[in-house]
XYZ file of C-alpha atoms in Angstrom:
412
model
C -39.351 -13.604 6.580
C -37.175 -16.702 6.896
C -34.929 -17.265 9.493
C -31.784 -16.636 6.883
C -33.365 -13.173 6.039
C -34.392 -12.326 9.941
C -30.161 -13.387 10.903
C -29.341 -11.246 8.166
C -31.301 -8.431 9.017
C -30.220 -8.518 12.355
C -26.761 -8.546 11.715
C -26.885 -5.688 9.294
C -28.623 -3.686 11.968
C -26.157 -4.343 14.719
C -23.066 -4.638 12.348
C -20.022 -2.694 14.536
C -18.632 0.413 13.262
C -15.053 0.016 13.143
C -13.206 3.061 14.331
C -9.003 3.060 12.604
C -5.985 4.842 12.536
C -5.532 7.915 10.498
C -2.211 5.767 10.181
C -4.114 2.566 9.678
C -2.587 0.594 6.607
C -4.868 -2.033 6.496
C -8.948 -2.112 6.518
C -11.159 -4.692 7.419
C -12.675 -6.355 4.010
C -15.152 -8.497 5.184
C -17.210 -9.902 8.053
C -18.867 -12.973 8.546
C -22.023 -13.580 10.934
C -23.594 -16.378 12.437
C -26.397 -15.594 15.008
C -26.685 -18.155 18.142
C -29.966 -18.307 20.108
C -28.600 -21.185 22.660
C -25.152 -22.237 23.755
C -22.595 -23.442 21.468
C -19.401 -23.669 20.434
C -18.623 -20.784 18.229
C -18.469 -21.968 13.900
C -15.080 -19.500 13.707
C -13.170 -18.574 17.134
C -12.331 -20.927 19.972
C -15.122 -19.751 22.210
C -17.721 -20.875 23.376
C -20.979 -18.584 22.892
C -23.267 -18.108 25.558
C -26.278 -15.961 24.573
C -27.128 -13.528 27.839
C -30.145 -12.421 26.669
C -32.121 -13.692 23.353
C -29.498 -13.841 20.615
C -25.785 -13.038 20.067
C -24.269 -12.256 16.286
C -20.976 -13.338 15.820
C -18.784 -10.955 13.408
C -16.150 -12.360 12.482
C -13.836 -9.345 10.826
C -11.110 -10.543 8.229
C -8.272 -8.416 7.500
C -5.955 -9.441 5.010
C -2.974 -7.886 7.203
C -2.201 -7.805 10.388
C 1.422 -5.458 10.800
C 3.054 -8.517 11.897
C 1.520 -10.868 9.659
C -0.773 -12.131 6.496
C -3.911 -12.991 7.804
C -5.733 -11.596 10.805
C -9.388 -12.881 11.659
C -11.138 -10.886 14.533
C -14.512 -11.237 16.673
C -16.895 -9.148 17.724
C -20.184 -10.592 19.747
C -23.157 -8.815 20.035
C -26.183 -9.827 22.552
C -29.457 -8.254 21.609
C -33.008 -9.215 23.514
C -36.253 -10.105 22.054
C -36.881 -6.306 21.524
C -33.620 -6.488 19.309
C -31.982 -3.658 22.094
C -28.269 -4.375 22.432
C -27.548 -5.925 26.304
C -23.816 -6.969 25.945
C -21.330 -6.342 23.530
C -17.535 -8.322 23.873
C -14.795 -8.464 21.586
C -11.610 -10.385 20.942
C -8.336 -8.426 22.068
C -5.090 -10.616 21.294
C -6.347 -14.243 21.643
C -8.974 -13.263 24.570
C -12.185 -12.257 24.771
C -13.289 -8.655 26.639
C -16.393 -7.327 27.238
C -16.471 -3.572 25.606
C -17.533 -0.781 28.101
C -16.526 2.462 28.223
C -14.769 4.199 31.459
C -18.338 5.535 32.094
C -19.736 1.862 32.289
C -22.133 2.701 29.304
C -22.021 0.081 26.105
C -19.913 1.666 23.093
C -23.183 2.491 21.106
C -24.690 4.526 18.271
C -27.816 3.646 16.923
C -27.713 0.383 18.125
C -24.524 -0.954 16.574
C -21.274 -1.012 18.167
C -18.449 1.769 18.061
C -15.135 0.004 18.718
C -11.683 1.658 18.049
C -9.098 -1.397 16.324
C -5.502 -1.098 17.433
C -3.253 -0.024 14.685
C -1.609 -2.226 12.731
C -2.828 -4.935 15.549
C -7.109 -4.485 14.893
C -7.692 -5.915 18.756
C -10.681 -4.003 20.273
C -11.084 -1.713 22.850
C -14.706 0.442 23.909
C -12.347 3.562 24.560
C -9.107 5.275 22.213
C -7.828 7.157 25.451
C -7.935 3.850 27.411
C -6.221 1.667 24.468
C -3.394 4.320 24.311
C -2.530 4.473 28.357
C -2.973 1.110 28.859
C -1.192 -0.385 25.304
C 0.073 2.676 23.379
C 3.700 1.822 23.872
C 3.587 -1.774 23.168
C 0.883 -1.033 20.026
C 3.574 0.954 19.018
C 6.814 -1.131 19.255
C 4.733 -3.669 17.139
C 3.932 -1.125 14.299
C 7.351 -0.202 14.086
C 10.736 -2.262 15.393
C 8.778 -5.553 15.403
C 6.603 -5.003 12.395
C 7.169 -8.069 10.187
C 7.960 -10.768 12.832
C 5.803 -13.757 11.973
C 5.300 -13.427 8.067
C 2.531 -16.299 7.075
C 0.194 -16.597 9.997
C -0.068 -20.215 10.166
C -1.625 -21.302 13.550
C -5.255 -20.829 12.660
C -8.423 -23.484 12.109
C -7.331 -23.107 8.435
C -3.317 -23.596 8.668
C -4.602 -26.560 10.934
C -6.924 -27.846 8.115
C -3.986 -28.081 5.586
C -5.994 -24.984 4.053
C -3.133 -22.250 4.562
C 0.567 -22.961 3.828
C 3.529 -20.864 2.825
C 6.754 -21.857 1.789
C 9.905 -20.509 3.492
C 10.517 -17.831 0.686
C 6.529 -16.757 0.981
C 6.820 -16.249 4.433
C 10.438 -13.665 4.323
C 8.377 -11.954 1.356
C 5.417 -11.396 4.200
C 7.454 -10.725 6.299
C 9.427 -7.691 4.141
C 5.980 -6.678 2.868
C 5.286 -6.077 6.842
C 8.582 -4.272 7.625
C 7.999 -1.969 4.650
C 4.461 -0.815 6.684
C 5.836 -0.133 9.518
C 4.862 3.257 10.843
C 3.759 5.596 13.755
C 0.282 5.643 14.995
C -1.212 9.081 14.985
C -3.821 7.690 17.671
C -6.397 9.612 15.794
C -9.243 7.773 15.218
C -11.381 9.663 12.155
C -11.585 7.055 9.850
C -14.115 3.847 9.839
C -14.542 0.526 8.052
C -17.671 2.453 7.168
C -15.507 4.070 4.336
C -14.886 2.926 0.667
C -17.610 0.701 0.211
C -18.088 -0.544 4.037
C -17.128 -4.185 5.328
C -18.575 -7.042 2.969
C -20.896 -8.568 5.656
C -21.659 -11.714 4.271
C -22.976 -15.423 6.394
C -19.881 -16.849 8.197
C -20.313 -19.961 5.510
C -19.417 -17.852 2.618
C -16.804 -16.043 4.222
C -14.888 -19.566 5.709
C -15.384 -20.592 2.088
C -13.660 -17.253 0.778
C -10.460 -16.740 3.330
C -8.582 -20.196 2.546
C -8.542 -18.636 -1.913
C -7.984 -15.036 -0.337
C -4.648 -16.224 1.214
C -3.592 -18.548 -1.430
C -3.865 -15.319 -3.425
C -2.262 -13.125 -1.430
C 0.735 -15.644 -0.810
C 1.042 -16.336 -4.994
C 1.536 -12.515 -5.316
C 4.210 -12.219 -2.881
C 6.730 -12.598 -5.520
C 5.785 -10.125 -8.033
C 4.645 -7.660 -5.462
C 7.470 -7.562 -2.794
C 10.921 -6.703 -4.021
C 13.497 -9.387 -2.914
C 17.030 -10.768 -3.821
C 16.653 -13.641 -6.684
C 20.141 -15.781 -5.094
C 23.432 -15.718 -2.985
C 26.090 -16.770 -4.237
C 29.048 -17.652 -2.178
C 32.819 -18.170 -1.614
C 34.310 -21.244 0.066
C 37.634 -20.348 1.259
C 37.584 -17.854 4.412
C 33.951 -16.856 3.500
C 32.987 -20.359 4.586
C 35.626 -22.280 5.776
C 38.661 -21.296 7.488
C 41.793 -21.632 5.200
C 44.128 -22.104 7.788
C 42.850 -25.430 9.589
C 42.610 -26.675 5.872
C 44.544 -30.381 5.245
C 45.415 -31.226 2.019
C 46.237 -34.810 0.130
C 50.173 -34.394 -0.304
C 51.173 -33.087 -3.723
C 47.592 -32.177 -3.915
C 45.266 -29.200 -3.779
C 41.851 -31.220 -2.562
C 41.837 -30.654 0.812
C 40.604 -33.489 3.047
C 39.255 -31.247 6.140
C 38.814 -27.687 7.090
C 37.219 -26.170 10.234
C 34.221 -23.511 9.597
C 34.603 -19.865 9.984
C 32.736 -18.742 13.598
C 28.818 -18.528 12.426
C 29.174 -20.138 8.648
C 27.526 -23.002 9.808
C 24.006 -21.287 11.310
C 24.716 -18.596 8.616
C 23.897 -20.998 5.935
C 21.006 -23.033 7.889
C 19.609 -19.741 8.315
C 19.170 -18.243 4.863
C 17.851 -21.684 3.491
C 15.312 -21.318 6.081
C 14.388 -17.836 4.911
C 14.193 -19.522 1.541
C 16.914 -17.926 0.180
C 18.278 -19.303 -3.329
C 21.947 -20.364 -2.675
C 25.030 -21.218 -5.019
C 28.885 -22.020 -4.132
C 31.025 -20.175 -6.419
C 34.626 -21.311 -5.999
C 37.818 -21.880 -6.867
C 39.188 -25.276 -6.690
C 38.818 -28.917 -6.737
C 35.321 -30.600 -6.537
C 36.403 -32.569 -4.256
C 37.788 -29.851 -2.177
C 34.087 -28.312 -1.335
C 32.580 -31.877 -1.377
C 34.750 -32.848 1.750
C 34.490 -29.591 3.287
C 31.102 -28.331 2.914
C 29.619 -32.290 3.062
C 31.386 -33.111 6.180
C 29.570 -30.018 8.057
C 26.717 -30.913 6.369
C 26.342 -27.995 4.505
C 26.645 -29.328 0.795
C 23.045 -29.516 0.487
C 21.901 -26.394 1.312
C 22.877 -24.992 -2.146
C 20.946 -25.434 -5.171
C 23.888 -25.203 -7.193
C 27.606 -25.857 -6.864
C 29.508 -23.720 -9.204
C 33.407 -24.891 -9.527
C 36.624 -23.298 -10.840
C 37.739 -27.198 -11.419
C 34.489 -27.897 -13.483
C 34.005 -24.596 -15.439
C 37.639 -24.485 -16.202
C 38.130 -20.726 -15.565
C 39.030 -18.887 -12.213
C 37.118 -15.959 -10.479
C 36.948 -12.928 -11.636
C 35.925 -15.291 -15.060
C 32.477 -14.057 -16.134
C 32.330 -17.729 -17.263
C 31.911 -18.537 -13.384
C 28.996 -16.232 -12.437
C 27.544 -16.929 -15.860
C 27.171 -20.803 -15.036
C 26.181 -20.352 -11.371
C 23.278 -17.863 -12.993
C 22.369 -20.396 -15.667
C 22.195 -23.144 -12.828
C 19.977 -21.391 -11.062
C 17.528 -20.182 -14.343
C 18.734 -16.351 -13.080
C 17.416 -13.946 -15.499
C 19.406 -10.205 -16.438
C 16.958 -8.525 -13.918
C 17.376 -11.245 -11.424
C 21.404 -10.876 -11.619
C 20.914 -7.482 -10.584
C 18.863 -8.412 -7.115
C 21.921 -11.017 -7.026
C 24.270 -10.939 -3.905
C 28.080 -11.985 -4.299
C 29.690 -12.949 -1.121
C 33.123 -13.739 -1.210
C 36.857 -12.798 0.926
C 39.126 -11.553 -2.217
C 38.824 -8.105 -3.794
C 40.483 -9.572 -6.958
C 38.344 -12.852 -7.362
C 34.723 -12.337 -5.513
C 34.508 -8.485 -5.904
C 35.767 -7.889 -9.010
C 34.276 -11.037 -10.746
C 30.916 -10.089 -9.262
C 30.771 -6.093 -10.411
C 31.692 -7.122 -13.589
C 29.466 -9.159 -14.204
C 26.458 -6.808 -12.163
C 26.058 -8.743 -9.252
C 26.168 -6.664 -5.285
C 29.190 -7.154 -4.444
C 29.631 -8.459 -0.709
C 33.294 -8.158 0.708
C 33.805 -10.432 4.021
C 36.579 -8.599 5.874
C 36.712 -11.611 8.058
C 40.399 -13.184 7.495
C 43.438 -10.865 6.980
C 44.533 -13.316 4.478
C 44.381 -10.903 1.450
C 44.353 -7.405 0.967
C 41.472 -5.217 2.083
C 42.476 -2.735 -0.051
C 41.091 -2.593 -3.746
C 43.630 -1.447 -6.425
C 41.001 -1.417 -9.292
C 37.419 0.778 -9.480
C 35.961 -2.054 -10.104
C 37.213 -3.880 -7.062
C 35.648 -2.040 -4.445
C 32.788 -4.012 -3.011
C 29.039 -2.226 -2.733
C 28.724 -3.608 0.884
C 31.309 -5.116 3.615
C 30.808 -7.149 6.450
C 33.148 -8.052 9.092
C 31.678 -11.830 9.790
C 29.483 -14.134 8.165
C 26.718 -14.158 10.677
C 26.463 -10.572 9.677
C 25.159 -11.574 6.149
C 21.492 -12.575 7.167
C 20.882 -8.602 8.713
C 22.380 -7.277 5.515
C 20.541 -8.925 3.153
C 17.071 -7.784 4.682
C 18.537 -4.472 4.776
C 19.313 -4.598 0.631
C 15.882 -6.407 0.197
C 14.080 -3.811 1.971
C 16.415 -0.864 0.244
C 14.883 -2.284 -3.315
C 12.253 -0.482 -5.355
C 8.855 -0.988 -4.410
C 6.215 -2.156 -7.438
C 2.666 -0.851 -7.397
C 0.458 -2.222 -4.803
C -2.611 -4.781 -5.740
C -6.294 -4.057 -5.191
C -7.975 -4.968 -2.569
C -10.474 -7.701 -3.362
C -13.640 -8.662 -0.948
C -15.838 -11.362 -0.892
């Protein structure tokens, strides 16, 4: 037997049994070994392997999901002697590495291979369940549920680093809804096992570091198709944006020179482009008007489109005016329905928008018009009180959409 058939034997032998969640949404695909017989620096963690006896394997345990993020590569070492008897077994546990014992002092074993319980949602190891749920049960738990969703694209890891891994900022608020949607309770019963549905893909660490880079391209091109999302904003200038009483006008003129920003429009704006939100100004006015305004805040080019009463040659509540912001933006039917309207005037934004099937978003910010509708169709689907409100309601629509069936899982 060659020493690629001997690693591979010995790996399969001592492969760790992988205790989850009845709660567990994600399993571990795949594992990739790599068996060290003197010190070195490990081919996939940041460690440093020092054998303490004759050999250690090296598992390293890809999960496409971690509850807080896409990707999620963990470790598990294993030291065996010349007799092939297990001597040490560690394990990485949030960026560290632990050596596994039970409260007893005993190695977690059975039959030689290692029985380690993964965190839910999280996958760190720990030798014991009861000591994993005194010890980290509250925080494991805050993480699978209020902060599920916080990171979306993992992207500080040797393959983010290698220009390997990227995301865009839309990919990484679609990973990080698809997170939000898992959220859920531990049941800190441990009865099921990567064991289950075909066992972890153990396959040389070569193959699998060749694999994870196409897995996560993968997984980031379905994002779109697979988690539900809002296809644009569109939004108001005139107290939505900017406040319509600092305005200054040319005399005899509506283009208005200078207006100050409503409190929050500013970081409102900077904030969904860096969620990789779509956005479009849909106003009434001069060009001119939202070219001083919006430019001299800096704010002009943060929308992909600039739809203008001026240029269209119609008004709000126009269909003509939603119509050319949708064209401008390649909006299809379907994506005009997972469309958000924000704007301050029942008869113009709110109107216009359920008309013509948008979600309606009334800003009750200024007092300047009426907050009270006098048509059906004026009564917006959703109200907020100030702009820097918008950001928390549109996650809240996004994750309030239908769900589509999930995708296979897919190994090496």
């Amino acid at each position: 037997m060659n020493g690629t058939d001997a690693d591979a034997a010995l790996a399969r032998r001592h492969q760790p049994r992988l205790m989850l969640d009845r709660a567990e949404p994600f399993r571990p695909l795949a594992a990739g070994y790599a068996v060290y017989r003197e010190e070195g620096q490990s081919l996939s963690s940041k460690f440093r392997i020092r054998p303490q006896a004759h050999a250690v394997i090296e598992y390293a345990i890809w999960y496409d999901w971690d509850i807080q993020h896409l990707y999620d590569l963990e470790h598990v070492w294993v030291h065996v002697d010349a007799a092939g008897a297990v001597v040490k077994v560690e394990a990485s546990r949030h960026g560290a590495r632990r050596a596994m014992v039970r409260p007893d002092g005993s190695l977690p074993l059975e039959h030689g291979r290692p029985v380690l319980y993964s965190e839910p949602g999280k996958h760190a190891h720990w030798a014991d369940n009861g000591e994993m749920h005194v010890k980290s049960g509250t925080l494991i738990e805050a993480m699978c549920g209020a902060f599920a969703g916080e990171q979306g694209v993992h992207l500080s890891n040797r393959f983010s680093h290698a220009g390997l891994i990227s995301a865009s900022a839309l990919e990484n608020r679609l990973a990080r809804l698809k997170m939000k949607r898992a959220a859920f309770v531990p049941s800190w019963d441990f009865a099921r096992s990567g064991d289950e549905q075909g066992g972890i893909a153990l396959v040389p660490w070569a193959v699998l570091e060749q694999w994870i880079p196409k897995r996560v391209a993968r997984l980031v091109e379905d994002l779109p198709s697979s988690v539900p999302h809002l296809a644009a904003v569109f939004l108001d200038c005139g107290d939505t944006l900017a406040d319509e009483a600092t305005e200054e006008k040319i005399p005899g003129t509506e283009i208005v020179t200078r207006a100050d920003l409503i409190p929050g429009a500013a970081d409102t704006v900077r904030q969904l482009v860096a969620s990789g939100y779509r956005l479009a100004l849909v106003a009434d006015g001069p060009r001119k008007t939202f070219e001083n305004i919006l430019g001299a805040h800096r704010l002009w080019d943060c929308f992909e489109a600039h739809v203008i009463s001026e240029d269209v040659g119609e008004l709000k509540p126009s269909a003509r005016m939603f119509a050319a912001a949708a064209d401008a933006l390649c909006l299809s039917d379907e994506d005009c329905r997972r469309t958000v309207m924000v704007g301050n005037n029942l008869q113009r934004d709110i109107l216009g928008a359920n008309r013509f099937g948008l979600i309606s978003v009334f800003l009750a910010w200024s007092k300047r018009r009426s907050h009270k509708h006098r048509l059906r169709r004026e009564r917006p689907r959703l109200t907020i009180s100030h702009i820097w409100k918008l950001p928390d309601l549109l996650e809240r629509i996004e994750l309030s959409l239908p769900l589509p069936e999930m995708q296979a899982e897919q190994q090496p």
